[in-house]
Amino acid sequence: ANTHLNAGGLVTLSAAHTTEQGAEARSETTSGSLAVGATGTTPTAMSTAVVSAAAGNGSVISSGAGFNITAATTDRAIAQSNGLTVGLIAGIGKSEATATSSGQATASTGDTTITGSGLSVEAAASERADADATASGGGLLAGASASKGTATVNPQVKAETSNGASVNVANNVAVHATAITEGDADAG
């Protein structure tokens, strides 16, 4: 807060979270019984990164080549469940998989004074959740199975020039918030 910055070139303020693996939860179960067999699995994966890039309140920033503020997050959650149950009389299999991807990205000028060439404020989130559940059960008299896959994708993305900001630049001001989402759930 209360920073004074005078730069002849480009000023960049950024925050980022990126992952290729993300959160993964996998479970498998196999069981057998001479009478009635029952088994189940319920893996849960969550990826919820929070990133924020903001100039401190009360700061004065002057840049000859522009001022860029960026915040970006990439989140991935994968849950896989696989259950097999066999009983001589009956087999009951249950499988539930839950994946949640809900990252947050915020880019803000804060309550600052910005002068110079231009201003760019960008926030982006790329969110993906995959849930796959498979269950099977069998026996000589009866077999039952239940599968449920739940994928939730809920990013929160915000790019702003704050109410208390004073922006006086010679060129463009760009403010962008972007979210790319994908959620897949399978039950079989």
One Martini backbone bead per residue (centre of mass of N, CA, C, O) as a GRO file, in nm:
protein
  188
    1ALA     BB    1   0.101   0.033   0.014
    2ASN     BB    2   0.182   0.344  -0.084
    3THR     BB    3   0.307   0.324  -0.367
    4HIS     BB    4   0.581   0.457  -0.569
    5LEU     BB    5   0.579   0.441  -0.938
    6ASN     BB    6   0.840   0.511  -1.192
    7ALA     BB    7   0.824   0.401  -1.531
    8GLY     BB    8   0.944   0.369  -1.864
    9GLY     BB    9   0.815   0.099  -1.879
   10LEU     BB   10   0.686  -0.196  -1.814
   11VAL     BB   11   0.422  -0.302  -1.591
   12THR     BB   12   0.398  -0.608  -1.393
   13LEU     BB   13   0.116  -0.786  -1.241
   14SER     BB   14   0.122  -1.126  -1.109
   15ALA     BB   15  -0.092  -1.429  -1.088
   16ALA     BB   16  -0.038  -1.796  -1.056
   17HIS     BB   17  -0.206  -2.114  -1.137
   18THR     BB   18  -0.066  -2.439  -1.224
   19THR     BB   19  -0.174  -2.764  -1.356
   20GLU     BB   20  -0.151  -3.099  -1.474
   21GLN     BB   21  -0.279  -3.284  -1.245
   22GLY     BB   22  -0.404  -3.212  -0.985
   23ALA     BB   23  -0.682  -3.371  -0.859
   24GLU     BB   24  -0.674  -3.716  -0.737
   25ALA     BB   25  -0.923  -3.990  -0.724
   26ARG     BB   26  -0.885  -4.343  -0.649
   27SER     BB   27  -1.096  -4.647  -0.667
   28GLU     BB   28  -1.086  -5.000  -0.568
   29THR     BB   29  -1.306  -5.294  -0.568
   30THR     BB   30  -1.302  -5.640  -0.447
   31SER     BB   31  -1.555  -5.899  -0.391
   32GLY     BB   32  -1.638  -6.198  -0.197
   33SER     BB   33  -1.902  -6.457  -0.141
   34LEU     BB   34  -2.088  -6.729  -0.012
   35ALA     BB   35  -2.325  -6.531   0.001
   36VAL     BB   36  -2.337  -6.203   0.068
   37GLY     BB   37  -2.222  -5.929  -0.125
   38ALA     BB   38  -2.059  -5.608  -0.033
   39THR     BB   39  -1.968  -5.290  -0.197
   40GLY     BB   40  -1.769  -4.970  -0.191
   41THR     BB   41  -1.705  -4.644  -0.350
   42THR     BB   42  -1.585  -4.277  -0.262
   43PRO     BB   43  -1.438  -4.061  -0.440
   44THR     BB   44  -1.266  -3.733  -0.389
   45ALA     BB   45  -1.211  -3.431  -0.590
   46MET     BB   46  -1.022  -3.116  -0.532
   47SER     BB   47  -0.996  -2.787  -0.705
   48THR     BB   48  -0.916  -2.454  -0.526
   49ALA     BB   49  -0.775  -2.209  -0.638
   50VAL     BB   50  -0.624  -1.886  -0.528
   51VAL     BB   51  -0.598  -1.574  -0.710
   52SER     BB   52  -0.417  -1.248  -0.674
   53ALA     BB   53  -0.406  -0.920  -0.839
   54ALA     BB   54  -0.295  -0.614  -0.668
   55ALA     BB   55  -0.292  -0.300  -0.606
   56GLY     BB   56  -0.224  -0.088  -0.369
   57ASN     BB   57  -0.362   0.114  -0.172
   58GLY     BB   58  -0.250   0.444  -0.255
   59SER     BB   59  -0.114   0.414  -0.513
   60VAL     BB   60   0.146   0.524  -0.754
   61ILE     BB   61   0.135   0.476  -1.117
   62SER     BB   62   0.399   0.509  -1.367
   63SER     BB   63   0.393   0.429  -1.731
   64GLY     BB   64   0.532   0.439  -2.049
   65ALA     BB   65   0.425   0.119  -2.146
   66GLY     BB   66   0.248   0.027  -1.913
   67PHE     BB   67  -0.017  -0.166  -1.731
   68ASN     BB   68  -0.018  -0.501  -1.593
   69ILE     BB   69  -0.291  -0.716  -1.479
   70THR     BB   70  -0.268  -1.063  -1.363
   71ALA     BB   71  -0.496  -1.353  -1.334
   72ALA     BB   72  -0.438  -1.718  -1.302
   73THR     BB   73  -0.618  -2.037  -1.338
   74THR     BB   74  -0.558  -2.401  -1.310
   75ASP     BB   75  -0.800  -2.665  -1.289
   76ARG     BB   76  -0.806  -3.020  -1.171
   77ALA     BB   77  -1.053  -3.292  -1.146
   78ILE     BB   78  -1.027  -3.648  -1.049
   79ALA     BB   79  -1.272  -3.921  -1.040
   80GLN     BB   80  -1.241  -4.279  -0.959
   81SER     BB   81  -1.471  -4.564  -0.972
   82ASN     BB   82  -1.439  -4.926  -0.882
   83GLY     BB   83  -1.682  -5.200  -0.857
   84LEU     BB   84  -1.678  -5.551  -0.734
   85THR     BB   85  -1.941  -5.800  -0.675
   86VAL     BB   86  -1.948  -6.138  -0.533
   87GLY     BB   87  -2.209  -6.387  -0.483
   88LEU     BB   88  -2.358  -6.679  -0.444
   89ILE     BB   89  -2.635  -6.537  -0.398
   90ALA     BB   90  -2.529  -6.223  -0.371
   91GLY     BB   91  -2.458  -5.895  -0.534
   92ILE     BB   92  -2.332  -5.566  -0.420
   93GLY     BB   93  -2.272  -5.259  -0.597
   94LYS     BB   94  -2.090  -4.948  -0.523
   95SER     BB   95  -2.047  -4.620  -0.701
   96GLU     BB   96  -1.872  -4.307  -0.628
   97ALA     BB   97  -1.802  -3.988  -0.799
   98THR     BB   98  -1.618  -3.678  -0.710
   99ALA     BB   99  -1.579  -3.359  -0.889
  100THR     BB  100  -1.401  -3.043  -0.814
  101SER     BB  101  -1.387  -2.717  -0.990
  102SER     BB  102  -1.301  -2.391  -0.807
  103GLY     BB  103  -1.159  -2.138  -0.908
  104GLN     BB  104  -0.979  -1.819  -0.836
  105ALA     BB  105  -0.977  -1.492  -1.012
  106THR     BB  106  -0.806  -1.173  -0.937
  107ALA     BB  107  -0.813  -0.843  -1.092
  108SER     BB  108  -0.672  -0.526  -0.962
  109THR     BB  109  -0.615  -0.185  -0.897
  110GLY     BB  110  -0.737  -0.064  -0.686
  111ASP     BB  111  -0.679   0.233  -0.494
  112THR     BB  112  -0.545   0.402  -0.756
  113THR     BB  113  -0.290   0.575  -0.943
  114ILE     BB  114  -0.294   0.591  -1.308
  115THR     BB  115  -0.025   0.644  -1.541
  116GLY     BB  116   0.026   0.670  -1.903
  117SER     BB  117  -0.019   0.460  -2.166
  118GLY     BB  118  -0.164   0.193  -2.023
  119LEU     BB  119  -0.433  -0.062  -1.951
  120SER     BB  120  -0.434  -0.401  -1.803
  121VAL     BB  121  -0.709  -0.625  -1.699
  122GLU     BB  122  -0.668  -0.979  -1.610
  123ALA     BB  123  -0.888  -1.269  -1.589
  124ALA     BB  124  -0.838  -1.635  -1.544
  125ALA     BB  125  -1.014  -1.957  -1.605
  126SER     BB  126  -0.937  -2.316  -1.592
  127GLU     BB  127  -1.187  -2.575  -1.579
  128ARG     BB  128  -1.182  -2.928  -1.457
  129ALA     BB  129  -1.420  -3.213  -1.443
  130ASP     BB  130  -1.393  -3.571  -1.352
  131ALA     BB  131  -1.639  -3.841  -1.341
  132ASP     BB  132  -1.606  -4.203  -1.262
  133ALA     BB  133  -1.854  -4.470  -1.239
  134THR     BB  134  -1.824  -4.826  -1.144
  135ALA     BB  135  -2.061  -5.100  -1.110
  136SER     BB  136  -2.080  -5.448  -0.982
  137GLY     BB  137  -2.317  -5.730  -0.946
  138GLY     BB  138  -2.327  -6.086  -0.834
  139GLY     BB  139  -2.538  -6.391  -0.854
  140LEU     BB  140  -2.740  -6.661  -0.854
  141LEU     BB  141  -3.000  -6.482  -0.758
  142ALA     BB  142  -2.846  -6.190  -0.731
  143GLY     BB  143  -2.801  -5.851  -0.870
  144ALA     BB  144  -2.639  -5.531  -0.786
  145SER     BB  145  -2.617  -5.180  -0.895
  146ALA     BB  146  -2.445  -4.854  -0.827
  147SER     BB  147  -2.406  -4.536  -0.999
  148LYS     BB  148  -2.213  -4.219  -0.942
  149GLY     BB  149  -2.157  -3.907  -1.115
  150THR     BB  150  -1.983  -3.595  -1.011
  151ALA     BB  151  -1.957  -3.273  -1.176
  152THR     BB  152  -1.795  -2.963  -1.072
  153VAL     BB  153  -1.813  -2.624  -1.212
  154ASN     BB  154  -1.692  -2.308  -1.028
  155PRO     BB  155  -1.593  -2.026  -1.123
  156GLN     BB  156  -1.410  -1.721  -1.016
  157VAL     BB  157  -1.418  -1.412  -1.205
  158LYS     BB  158  -1.213  -1.101  -1.174
  159ALA     BB  159  -1.221  -0.774  -1.333
  160GLU     BB  160  -1.089  -0.446  -1.218
  161THR     BB  161  -1.181  -0.115  -1.148
  162SER     BB  162  -1.185   0.057  -0.891
  163ASN     BB  163  -1.368   0.302  -0.744
  164GLY     BB  164  -1.084   0.445  -0.625
  165ALA     BB  165  -0.976   0.481  -0.904
  166SER     BB  166  -0.719   0.652  -1.108
  167VAL     BB  167  -0.738   0.691  -1.469
  168ASN     BB  168  -0.457   0.822  -1.686
  169VAL     BB  169  -0.434   0.748  -2.026
  170ALA     BB  170  -0.329   0.753  -2.367
  171ASN     BB  171  -0.458   0.477  -2.408
  172ASN     BB  172  -0.570   0.185  -2.350
  173VAL     BB  173  -0.843   0.011  -2.182
  174ALA     BB  174  -0.838  -0.323  -2.038
  175VAL     BB  175  -1.114  -0.548  -1.936
  176HIS     BB  176  -1.083  -0.900  -1.838
  177ALA     BB  177  -1.302  -1.196  -1.816
  178THR     BB  178  -1.221  -1.554  -1.810
  179ALA     BB  179  -1.390  -1.875  -1.884
  180ILE     BB  180  -1.301  -2.225  -1.881
  181THR     BB  181  -1.518  -2.513  -1.916
  182GLU     BB  182  -1.530  -2.864  -1.778
  183GLY     BB  183  -1.778  -3.136  -1.747
  184ASP     BB  184  -1.760  -3.489  -1.648
  185ALA     BB  185  -2.009  -3.758  -1.617
  186ASP     BB  186  -1.996  -4.109  -1.520
  187ALA     BB  187  -2.224  -4.400  -1.527
  188GLY     BB  188  -2.199  -4.787  -1.515
   0.00000   0.00000   0.00000
